[in-house]
Short mmCIF file of N, CA and C in Angstrom, two decimals:
data_model
loop_
_atom_site.label_atom_id
_atom_site.label_comp_id
_atom_site.label_asym_id
_atom_site.label_seq_id
_atom_site.Cartn_x
_atom_site.Cartn_y
_atom_site.Cartn_z
N MET A 1 124.29 52.51 104.41
CA MET A 1 124.75 51.67 103.31
C MET A 1 124.95 52.58 102.09
N THR A 2 126.11 52.46 101.47
CA THR A 2 126.38 53.28 100.30
C THR A 2 125.62 52.75 99.09
N ASN A 3 125.57 53.55 98.04
CA ASN A 3 124.88 53.12 96.83
C ASN A 3 125.52 51.88 96.22
N VAL A 4 126.85 51.80 96.29
CA VAL A 4 127.55 50.64 95.72
C VAL A 4 127.16 49.39 96.48
N LYS A 5 127.19 49.45 97.80
CA LYS A 5 126.83 48.26 98.59
C LYS A 5 125.37 47.88 98.39
N MET A 6 124.51 48.89 98.28
CA MET A 6 123.09 48.61 98.05
C MET A 6 122.90 47.90 96.70
N GLU A 7 123.58 48.38 95.68
CA GLU A 7 123.46 47.75 94.36
C GLU A 7 124.05 46.34 94.36
N LEU A 8 125.16 46.16 95.10
CA LEU A 8 125.73 44.80 95.21
C LEU A 8 124.73 43.86 95.90
N HIS A 9 124.10 44.34 96.95
CA HIS A 9 123.13 43.54 97.67
C HIS A 9 121.93 43.20 96.74
N ASN A 10 121.44 44.18 96.01
CA ASN A 10 120.31 43.93 95.11
C ASN A 10 120.69 42.97 94.00
N MET A 11 121.91 43.09 93.48
CA MET A 11 122.36 42.17 92.43
C MET A 11 122.44 40.75 92.97
N TYR A 12 122.99 40.62 94.18
CA TYR A 12 123.10 39.30 94.81
C TYR A 12 121.71 38.70 95.04
N ALA A 13 120.79 39.51 95.56
CA ALA A 13 119.43 39.00 95.83
C ALA A 13 118.76 38.57 94.53
N GLY A 14 118.95 39.35 93.49
CA GLY A 14 118.37 38.98 92.19
C GLY A 14 118.93 37.66 91.69
N LEU A 15 120.24 37.49 91.82
CA LEU A 15 120.86 36.22 91.39
C LEU A 15 120.35 35.05 92.22
N VAL A 16 120.14 35.26 93.51
CA VAL A 16 119.60 34.20 94.37
C VAL A 16 118.23 33.78 93.86
N TYR A 17 117.38 34.76 93.54
CA TYR A 17 116.04 34.44 93.03
C TYR A 17 116.14 33.66 91.71
N VAL A 18 117.04 34.04 90.84
CA VAL A 18 117.18 33.36 89.55
C VAL A 18 117.60 31.91 89.77
N TYR A 19 118.63 31.68 90.58
CA TYR A 19 119.10 30.31 90.80
C TYR A 19 118.11 29.48 91.59
N TRP A 20 117.42 30.09 92.52
CA TRP A 20 116.48 29.36 93.35
C TRP A 20 115.25 28.94 92.56
N ALA A 21 114.96 29.67 91.47
CA ALA A 21 113.76 29.39 90.67
C ALA A 21 113.96 28.22 89.72
N ASN A 22 114.96 27.41 89.95
CA ASN A 22 115.17 26.20 89.15
C ASN A 22 114.67 25.00 89.94
N GLN A 23 114.37 23.95 89.23
CA GLN A 23 113.81 22.76 89.87
C GLN A 23 114.86 22.06 90.74
N ASN A 24 114.46 21.61 91.90
CA ASN A 24 115.30 20.87 92.85
C ASN A 24 116.53 21.65 93.32
N VAL A 25 116.41 22.97 93.45
CA VAL A 25 117.52 23.79 93.95
C VAL A 25 117.11 24.33 95.31
N LYS A 26 117.99 24.08 96.29
CA LYS A 26 117.75 24.58 97.64
C LYS A 26 118.25 26.03 97.73
N LEU A 27 117.72 26.76 98.70
CA LEU A 27 118.09 28.16 98.88
C LEU A 27 119.59 28.30 99.16
N GLY A 28 120.15 27.41 99.97
CA GLY A 28 121.58 27.47 100.28
C GLY A 28 122.43 27.31 99.01
N THR A 29 122.03 26.42 98.11
CA THR A 29 122.75 26.22 96.86
C THR A 29 122.65 27.46 95.97
N ALA A 30 121.44 28.05 95.93
CA ALA A 30 121.24 29.26 95.14
C ALA A 30 122.11 30.40 95.67
N LYS A 31 122.21 30.50 97.00
CA LYS A 31 123.06 31.54 97.59
C LYS A 31 124.52 31.32 97.23
N GLN A 32 124.95 30.07 97.29
CA GLN A 32 126.36 29.77 96.99
C GLN A 32 126.69 30.06 95.53
N LYS A 33 125.81 29.68 94.62
CA LYS A 33 126.04 29.96 93.19
C LYS A 33 126.04 31.46 92.92
N SER A 34 125.18 32.17 93.63
CA SER A 34 125.13 33.63 93.47
C SER A 34 126.42 34.29 93.95
N LEU A 35 126.94 33.80 95.07
CA LEU A 35 128.22 34.32 95.56
C LEU A 35 129.34 34.07 94.55
N GLN A 36 129.33 32.89 93.97
CA GLN A 36 130.37 32.57 92.97
C GLN A 36 130.25 33.50 91.76
N GLN A 37 129.03 33.78 91.35
CA GLN A 37 128.84 34.68 90.21
C GLN A 37 129.25 36.10 90.57
N MET A 38 128.98 36.53 91.80
CA MET A 38 129.41 37.87 92.23
C MET A 38 130.94 37.97 92.22
N GLN A 39 131.61 36.91 92.68
CA GLN A 39 133.06 36.91 92.68
C GLN A 39 133.61 36.93 91.25
N SER A 40 132.95 36.22 90.34
CA SER A 40 133.37 36.26 88.94
C SER A 40 133.17 37.66 88.35
N PHE A 41 132.09 38.28 88.75
CA PHE A 41 131.81 39.65 88.28
C PHE A 41 132.94 40.60 88.70
N THR A 42 133.41 40.49 89.93
CA THR A 42 134.46 41.41 90.40
C THR A 42 135.77 41.18 89.66
N GLU A 43 136.00 39.99 89.16
CA GLU A 43 137.23 39.71 88.42
C GLU A 43 137.23 40.37 87.04
N THR A 44 136.05 40.72 86.54
CA THR A 44 135.97 41.33 85.22
C THR A 44 136.14 42.85 85.25
N LEU A 45 136.17 43.43 86.46
CA LEU A 45 136.23 44.88 86.59
C LEU A 45 137.65 45.42 86.41
N ASP A 46 137.72 46.68 86.03
CA ASP A 46 139.00 47.39 85.85
C ASP A 46 139.64 47.60 87.23
N LYS A 47 140.82 47.05 87.42
CA LYS A 47 141.49 47.11 88.73
C LYS A 47 141.96 48.52 89.07
N LYS A 48 142.14 49.38 88.08
CA LYS A 48 142.65 50.73 88.32
C LYS A 48 141.56 51.68 88.80
N ASN A 49 140.32 51.33 88.61
CA ASN A 49 139.22 52.20 88.99
C ASN A 49 139.03 52.16 90.50
N PRO A 50 138.95 53.31 91.17
CA PRO A 50 138.83 53.33 92.63
C PRO A 50 137.56 52.68 93.18
N ILE A 51 136.49 52.69 92.40
CA ILE A 51 135.25 52.11 92.90
C ILE A 51 135.31 50.58 92.88
N THR A 52 136.22 50.03 92.10
CA THR A 52 136.40 48.58 92.05
C THR A 52 136.82 48.05 93.42
N ALA A 53 137.63 48.80 94.12
CA ALA A 53 138.05 48.38 95.47
C ALA A 53 136.85 48.29 96.40
N ASP A 54 135.92 49.24 96.28
CA ASP A 54 134.70 49.20 97.11
C ASP A 54 133.87 47.96 96.76
N ILE A 55 133.76 47.69 95.47
CA ILE A 55 132.97 46.53 95.03
C ILE A 55 133.62 45.24 95.53
N ASN A 56 134.94 45.13 95.40
CA ASN A 56 135.63 43.92 95.87
C ASN A 56 135.47 43.72 97.37
N SER A 57 135.62 44.79 98.15
CA SER A 57 135.48 44.65 99.59
C SER A 57 134.05 44.29 99.96
N GLY A 58 133.06 44.87 99.25
CA GLY A 58 131.67 44.53 99.50
C GLY A 58 131.36 43.07 99.22
N VAL A 59 131.92 42.56 98.13
CA VAL A 59 131.68 41.15 97.79
C VAL A 59 132.38 40.23 98.80
N ARG A 60 133.59 40.62 99.26
CA ARG A 60 134.29 39.83 100.28
C ARG A 60 133.49 39.77 101.57
N GLN A 61 132.97 40.91 102.02
CA GLN A 61 132.15 40.94 103.23
C GLN A 61 130.89 40.10 103.06
N MET A 62 130.29 40.23 101.89
CA MET A 62 129.07 39.49 101.62
C MET A 62 129.37 37.98 101.63
N THR A 63 130.51 37.58 101.06
CA THR A 63 130.88 36.18 101.03
C THR A 63 131.04 35.62 102.44
N GLN A 64 131.71 36.37 103.32
CA GLN A 64 131.89 35.92 104.69
C GLN A 64 130.57 35.77 105.41
N ASN A 65 129.73 36.80 105.29
CA ASN A 65 128.44 36.78 106.01
C ASN A 65 127.51 35.69 105.49
N VAL A 66 127.41 35.57 104.17
CA VAL A 66 126.48 34.61 103.60
C VAL A 66 126.97 33.19 103.80
N SER A 67 128.27 32.98 103.76
CA SER A 67 128.80 31.62 103.99
C SER A 67 128.43 31.14 105.38
N LYS A 68 128.57 31.99 106.38
CA LYS A 68 128.15 31.63 107.74
C LYS A 68 126.65 31.35 107.79
N GLN A 69 125.90 32.20 107.08
CA GLN A 69 124.44 32.05 107.07
C GLN A 69 124.03 30.72 106.42
N ILE A 70 124.68 30.35 105.34
CA ILE A 70 124.35 29.09 104.65
C ILE A 70 124.57 27.91 105.57
N MET A 71 125.66 27.96 106.33
CA MET A 71 126.02 26.84 107.20
C MET A 71 125.10 26.72 108.41
N THR A 72 124.65 27.86 108.94
CA THR A 72 123.93 27.82 110.22
C THR A 72 122.41 27.95 110.10
N ASP A 73 121.91 28.59 109.04
CA ASP A 73 120.48 28.88 108.95
C ASP A 73 119.73 27.68 108.37
N LYS A 74 118.60 27.39 108.96
CA LYS A 74 117.78 26.26 108.51
C LYS A 74 117.08 26.56 107.19
N SER A 75 116.98 27.83 106.82
CA SER A 75 116.30 28.18 105.56
C SER A 75 117.09 27.73 104.34
N SER A 76 118.34 27.33 104.53
CA SER A 76 119.15 26.89 103.40
C SER A 76 118.59 25.64 102.74
N GLU A 77 117.77 24.93 103.43
CA GLU A 77 117.19 23.68 102.89
C GLU A 77 115.86 23.92 102.17
N MET A 78 115.37 25.16 102.18
CA MET A 78 114.08 25.46 101.56
C MET A 78 114.16 25.36 100.04
N MET A 79 113.01 24.92 99.44
CA MET A 79 112.91 24.84 97.99
C MET A 79 111.61 25.52 97.57
N LEU A 80 111.61 26.08 96.36
CA LEU A 80 110.41 26.74 95.86
C LEU A 80 109.45 25.71 95.25
N THR A 81 108.20 26.09 95.26
CA THR A 81 107.21 25.28 94.56
C THR A 81 107.24 25.65 93.09
N PRO A 82 106.99 24.72 92.19
CA PRO A 82 107.08 25.00 90.73
C PRO A 82 106.19 26.13 90.25
N ASP A 83 105.09 26.43 90.93
CA ASP A 83 104.21 27.50 90.46
C ASP A 83 104.84 28.90 90.66
N LYS A 84 105.87 29.02 91.45
CA LYS A 84 106.51 30.30 91.71
C LYS A 84 107.80 30.51 90.89
N PHE A 85 108.21 29.49 90.16
CA PHE A 85 109.47 29.57 89.43
C PHE A 85 109.54 30.78 88.50
N ASP A 86 108.52 30.95 87.66
CA ASP A 86 108.54 32.04 86.67
C ASP A 86 108.59 33.43 87.31
N ASP A 87 107.74 33.64 88.33
CA ASP A 87 107.71 34.94 88.99
C ASP A 87 109.06 35.27 89.64
N TYR A 88 109.64 34.30 90.35
CA TYR A 88 110.92 34.53 91.02
C TYR A 88 112.03 34.76 90.02
N LYS A 89 112.01 33.99 88.95
CA LYS A 89 113.08 34.10 87.94
C LYS A 89 113.01 35.46 87.24
N ASN A 90 111.81 35.87 86.82
CA ASN A 90 111.65 37.17 86.16
C ASN A 90 112.06 38.33 87.08
N PHE A 91 111.60 38.29 88.32
CA PHE A 91 111.95 39.33 89.27
C PHE A 91 113.47 39.37 89.48
N GLY A 92 114.06 38.21 89.67
CA GLY A 92 115.50 38.14 89.92
C GLY A 92 116.33 38.64 88.74
N GLN A 93 115.91 38.29 87.53
CA GLN A 93 116.64 38.74 86.34
C GLN A 93 116.59 40.26 86.22
N LYS A 94 115.40 40.82 86.43
CA LYS A 94 115.27 42.28 86.34
C LYS A 94 116.13 42.97 87.40
N GLN A 95 116.04 42.49 88.63
CA GLN A 95 116.79 43.12 89.70
C GLN A 95 118.29 43.00 89.50
N ALA A 96 118.76 41.86 89.07
CA ALA A 96 120.20 41.66 88.86
C ALA A 96 120.71 42.52 87.69
N SER A 97 119.94 42.60 86.61
CA SER A 97 120.40 43.39 85.46
C SER A 97 120.39 44.89 85.76
N VAL A 98 119.35 45.37 86.47
CA VAL A 98 119.30 46.79 86.83
C VAL A 98 120.45 47.14 87.76
N SER A 99 120.73 46.31 88.72
CA SER A 99 121.83 46.56 89.65
C SER A 99 123.18 46.52 88.94
N LYS A 100 123.32 45.59 88.02
CA LYS A 100 124.58 45.51 87.26
C LYS A 100 124.78 46.77 86.40
N GLN A 101 123.69 47.24 85.79
CA GLN A 101 123.77 48.49 85.00
C GLN A 101 124.12 49.67 85.88
N ASN A 102 123.52 49.74 87.07
CA ASN A 102 123.83 50.85 87.99
C ASN A 102 125.28 50.81 88.44
N LEU A 103 125.80 49.61 88.70
CA LEU A 103 127.21 49.49 89.08
C LEU A 103 128.12 49.93 87.93
N ALA A 104 127.72 49.57 86.71
CA ALA A 104 128.50 49.99 85.54
C ALA A 104 128.49 51.51 85.40
N LYS A 105 127.35 52.14 85.71
CA LYS A 105 127.27 53.60 85.68
C LYS A 105 128.19 54.23 86.72
N PHE A 106 128.20 53.65 87.93
CA PHE A 106 129.09 54.16 88.98
C PHE A 106 130.55 54.08 88.53
N ILE A 107 130.90 52.96 87.93
CA ILE A 107 132.28 52.76 87.48
C ILE A 107 132.61 53.76 86.38
N GLU A 108 131.70 53.96 85.45
CA GLU A 108 131.93 54.90 84.34
C GLU A 108 132.04 56.33 84.85
N GLN A 109 131.18 56.70 85.79
CA GLN A 109 131.24 58.05 86.35
C GLN A 109 132.56 58.29 87.06
N THR A 110 133.01 57.30 87.79
CA THR A 110 134.29 57.43 88.48
C THR A 110 135.43 57.56 87.47
N LYS A 111 135.35 56.78 86.41
CA LYS A 111 136.39 56.84 85.37
C LYS A 111 136.39 58.22 84.70
N THR A 112 135.20 58.74 84.41
CA THR A 112 135.08 60.06 83.78
C THR A 112 135.62 61.14 84.71
N LYS A 113 135.25 61.09 85.99
CA LYS A 113 135.75 62.08 86.95
C LYS A 113 137.26 61.99 87.07
N GLU A 114 137.78 60.76 87.09
CA GLU A 114 139.22 60.57 87.20
C GLU A 114 139.93 61.15 85.98
N ASN A 115 139.39 60.91 84.79
CA ASN A 115 139.99 61.46 83.56
C ASN A 115 139.95 62.97 83.55
N GLU A 116 138.84 63.55 84.00
CA GLU A 116 138.73 65.01 84.07
C GLU A 116 139.76 65.58 85.05
N THR A 117 139.93 64.91 86.17
CA THR A 117 140.90 65.36 87.16
C THR A 117 142.31 65.29 86.59
N ILE A 118 142.63 64.21 85.89
CA ILE A 118 143.96 64.08 85.29
C ILE A 118 144.19 65.16 84.25
N ARG A 119 143.18 65.42 83.40
CA ARG A 119 143.31 66.47 82.39
C ARG A 119 143.49 67.84 83.04
N LYS A 120 142.74 68.10 84.09
CA LYS A 120 142.86 69.40 84.79
C LYS A 120 144.23 69.54 85.41
N LEU A 121 144.73 68.48 86.05
CA LEU A 121 146.06 68.54 86.65
C LEU A 121 147.13 68.77 85.59
N ALA A 122 147.01 68.08 84.46
CA ALA A 122 147.99 68.25 83.38
C ALA A 122 147.94 69.67 82.83
N ARG A 123 146.73 70.19 82.65
CA ARG A 123 146.59 71.55 82.14
C ARG A 123 147.18 72.57 83.11
N ASP A 124 146.89 72.39 84.41
CA ASP A 124 147.43 73.29 85.42
C ASP A 124 148.94 73.20 85.49
N GLN A 125 149.47 71.99 85.39
CA GLN A 125 150.91 71.82 85.43
C GLN A 125 151.56 72.47 84.21
N GLY A 126 150.94 72.31 83.05
CA GLY A 126 151.47 72.93 81.83
C GLY A 126 151.48 74.45 81.94
N MET A 127 150.40 75.00 82.50
CA MET A 127 150.33 76.45 82.66
C MET A 127 151.41 76.96 83.62
N SER A 128 151.59 76.24 84.74
CA SER A 128 152.60 76.70 85.70
C SER A 128 154.00 76.55 85.13
N MET A 129 154.23 75.53 84.31
CA MET A 129 155.54 75.38 83.69
C MET A 129 155.79 76.51 82.70
N LYS A 130 154.77 76.89 81.96
CA LYS A 130 154.93 78.00 81.02
C LYS A 130 155.19 79.32 81.74
N GLN A 131 154.54 79.49 82.85
CA GLN A 131 154.71 80.73 83.61
C GLN A 131 156.08 80.82 84.28
N ASN A 132 156.60 79.67 84.71
CA ASN A 132 157.85 79.66 85.45
C ASN A 132 159.09 79.46 84.56
N THR A 133 158.90 79.18 83.31
CA THR A 133 160.01 78.93 82.41
C THR A 133 160.55 80.25 81.87
N PRO A 134 161.90 80.43 81.86
CA PRO A 134 162.44 81.67 81.31
C PRO A 134 162.20 81.71 79.79
N GLN A 135 162.10 82.89 79.27
CA GLN A 135 161.84 83.05 77.85
C GLN A 135 163.05 82.61 77.04
N TYR A 136 162.81 82.13 75.85
CA TYR A 136 163.88 81.66 74.98
C TYR A 136 164.75 82.84 74.55
N ARG A 137 166.05 82.61 74.59
CA ARG A 137 167.00 83.61 74.10
C ARG A 137 168.07 82.86 73.35
N ALA A 138 168.26 83.22 72.09
CA ALA A 138 169.27 82.56 71.28
C ALA A 138 170.65 82.91 71.82
N THR A 139 171.50 81.92 71.87
CA THR A 139 172.86 82.17 72.34
C THR A 139 173.82 82.17 71.16
N LYS A 140 175.01 82.74 71.38
CA LYS A 140 176.07 82.78 70.39
C LYS A 140 175.60 83.44 69.09
N THR A 141 175.04 84.58 69.23
CA THR A 141 174.62 85.34 68.05
C THR A 141 175.48 86.58 67.95
N ASN A 142 175.27 87.37 66.89
CA ASN A 142 176.03 88.60 66.69
C ASN A 142 175.53 89.74 67.57
N PHE A 143 174.45 89.53 68.25
CA PHE A 143 173.89 90.58 69.08
C PHE A 143 174.50 90.54 70.47
N ALA A 144 174.85 91.68 70.94
CA ALA A 144 175.41 91.76 72.29
C ALA A 144 174.30 91.50 73.29
N GLU A 145 174.65 90.79 74.37
CA GLU A 145 173.63 90.51 75.37
C GLU A 145 173.21 91.79 76.07
N LYS A 146 174.20 92.63 76.34
CA LYS A 146 173.87 93.92 76.97
C LYS A 146 174.40 95.00 76.05
N SER A 147 173.52 95.53 75.31
CA SER A 147 173.94 96.58 74.37
C SER A 147 174.31 97.84 75.15
N PRO A 148 175.28 98.61 74.64
CA PRO A 148 175.68 99.81 75.36
C PRO A 148 174.56 100.85 75.35
N LYS A 149 174.51 101.58 76.41
CA LYS A 149 173.49 102.64 76.50
C LYS A 149 173.97 103.84 75.67
N GLN A 150 173.03 104.47 75.10
CA GLN A 150 173.39 105.67 74.31
C GLN A 150 173.78 106.79 75.26
N LEU A 151 174.84 107.47 74.86
CA LEU A 151 175.28 108.59 75.66
C LEU A 151 174.50 109.83 75.25
N SER A 152 174.26 110.63 76.20
CA SER A 152 173.55 111.86 75.86
C SER A 152 174.57 112.82 75.18
N PRO A 153 174.09 113.53 74.21
CA PRO A 153 175.01 114.44 73.51
C PRO A 153 175.57 115.50 74.47
N GLN A 154 176.88 115.65 74.39
CA GLN A 154 177.52 116.64 75.26
C GLN A 154 178.22 117.69 74.39
N THR A 155 178.31 118.81 74.89
CA THR A 155 179.01 119.88 74.15
C THR A 155 180.40 120.06 74.75
N MET A 156 181.37 120.15 73.86
CA MET A 156 182.74 120.36 74.33
C MET A 156 183.03 121.86 74.36
N SER A 157 183.90 122.18 75.23
CA SER A 157 184.28 123.59 75.27
C SER A 157 185.16 123.89 74.06
N GLN A 158 185.18 125.13 73.64
CA GLN A 158 185.97 125.57 72.48
C GLN A 158 187.44 125.27 72.67
N GLN A 159 187.94 125.48 73.83
CA GLN A 159 189.35 125.28 74.11
C GLN A 159 189.71 123.81 74.00
N PHE A 160 188.86 122.92 74.52
CA PHE A 160 189.10 121.48 74.47
C PHE A 160 189.07 120.98 73.04
N GLN A 161 188.15 121.52 72.23
CA GLN A 161 188.07 121.14 70.82
C GLN A 161 189.37 121.53 70.09
N GLN A 162 189.88 122.69 70.37
CA GLN A 162 191.12 123.16 69.71
C GLN A 162 192.29 122.29 70.12
N GLN A 163 192.35 121.83 71.39
CA GLN A 163 193.45 120.99 71.85
C GLN A 163 193.40 119.63 71.15
N ILE A 164 192.23 119.09 70.97
CA ILE A 164 192.08 117.79 70.30
C ILE A 164 192.48 117.93 68.84
N LEU A 165 192.01 118.96 68.17
CA LEU A 165 192.36 119.15 66.76
C LEU A 165 193.88 119.34 66.59
N ALA A 166 194.51 120.01 67.51
CA ALA A 166 195.95 120.21 67.44
C ALA A 166 196.68 118.89 67.64
N PHE A 167 196.21 118.09 68.55
CA PHE A 167 196.80 116.80 68.82
C PHE A 167 196.68 115.89 67.58
N ILE A 168 195.51 115.87 66.95
CA ILE A 168 195.30 115.05 65.76
C ILE A 168 196.20 115.52 64.62
N ALA A 169 196.34 116.81 64.46
CA ALA A 169 197.18 117.35 63.39
C ALA A 169 198.63 116.98 63.65
N LYS A 170 199.08 117.03 64.89
CA LYS A 170 200.45 116.64 65.23
C LYS A 170 200.70 115.19 64.91
N GLN A 171 199.72 114.32 65.25
CA GLN A 171 199.86 112.90 64.96
C GLN A 171 199.91 112.64 63.47
N HIS A 172 199.14 113.39 62.76
CA HIS A 172 199.08 113.24 61.31
C HIS A 172 200.44 113.63 60.68
N MET A 173 201.07 114.66 61.20
CA MET A 173 202.37 115.13 60.67
C MET A 173 203.45 114.09 60.96
N ARG A 174 203.39 113.47 62.14
CA ARG A 174 204.39 112.46 62.46
C ARG A 174 204.27 111.25 61.57
N ASN A 175 203.06 110.85 61.32
CA ASN A 175 202.81 109.68 60.48
C ASN A 175 203.19 109.94 59.04
N ALA A 176 203.07 111.16 58.59
CA ALA A 176 203.40 111.50 57.21
C ALA A 176 204.92 111.49 56.98
N ALA A 177 205.68 111.81 57.98
CA ALA A 177 207.13 111.90 57.81
C ALA A 177 207.79 110.60 57.85
#
């Protein structure tokens, strides 16, 4: 039996003691009222929390089993004597409230774990997106995307230099005329 089912069972038993500790209440009636209260309790829970599904299924199973038991068991007609009312009621209230608090802790722990998991997944996704995203580069700017490589300084031969200078001088003379 899991902790959730155990706490559901303890909460149900506590509610049975509380209802049964009233005057002229049969055990079968106390069980039925307790089941109704358990079903009302499940309706107040957060439907998105994964542990809520466990609680709902546990209450459904309990409802089926106890309903059969109420119909077939002879103990459903039993009633408490007035001298036991206070003891049963106090015990039942303590047990039901402790179990309800424990169930609330389970729900909160699950919610906290779920939030941590979501935050971790978001952080991991953000990191992978940053790692896989190309770096920003401004487009349509005055800077060339591929700047020319610098040429290594070369020395020209004396003869080639004289030919170039002669060519430039010839061009200059033509343009002047």
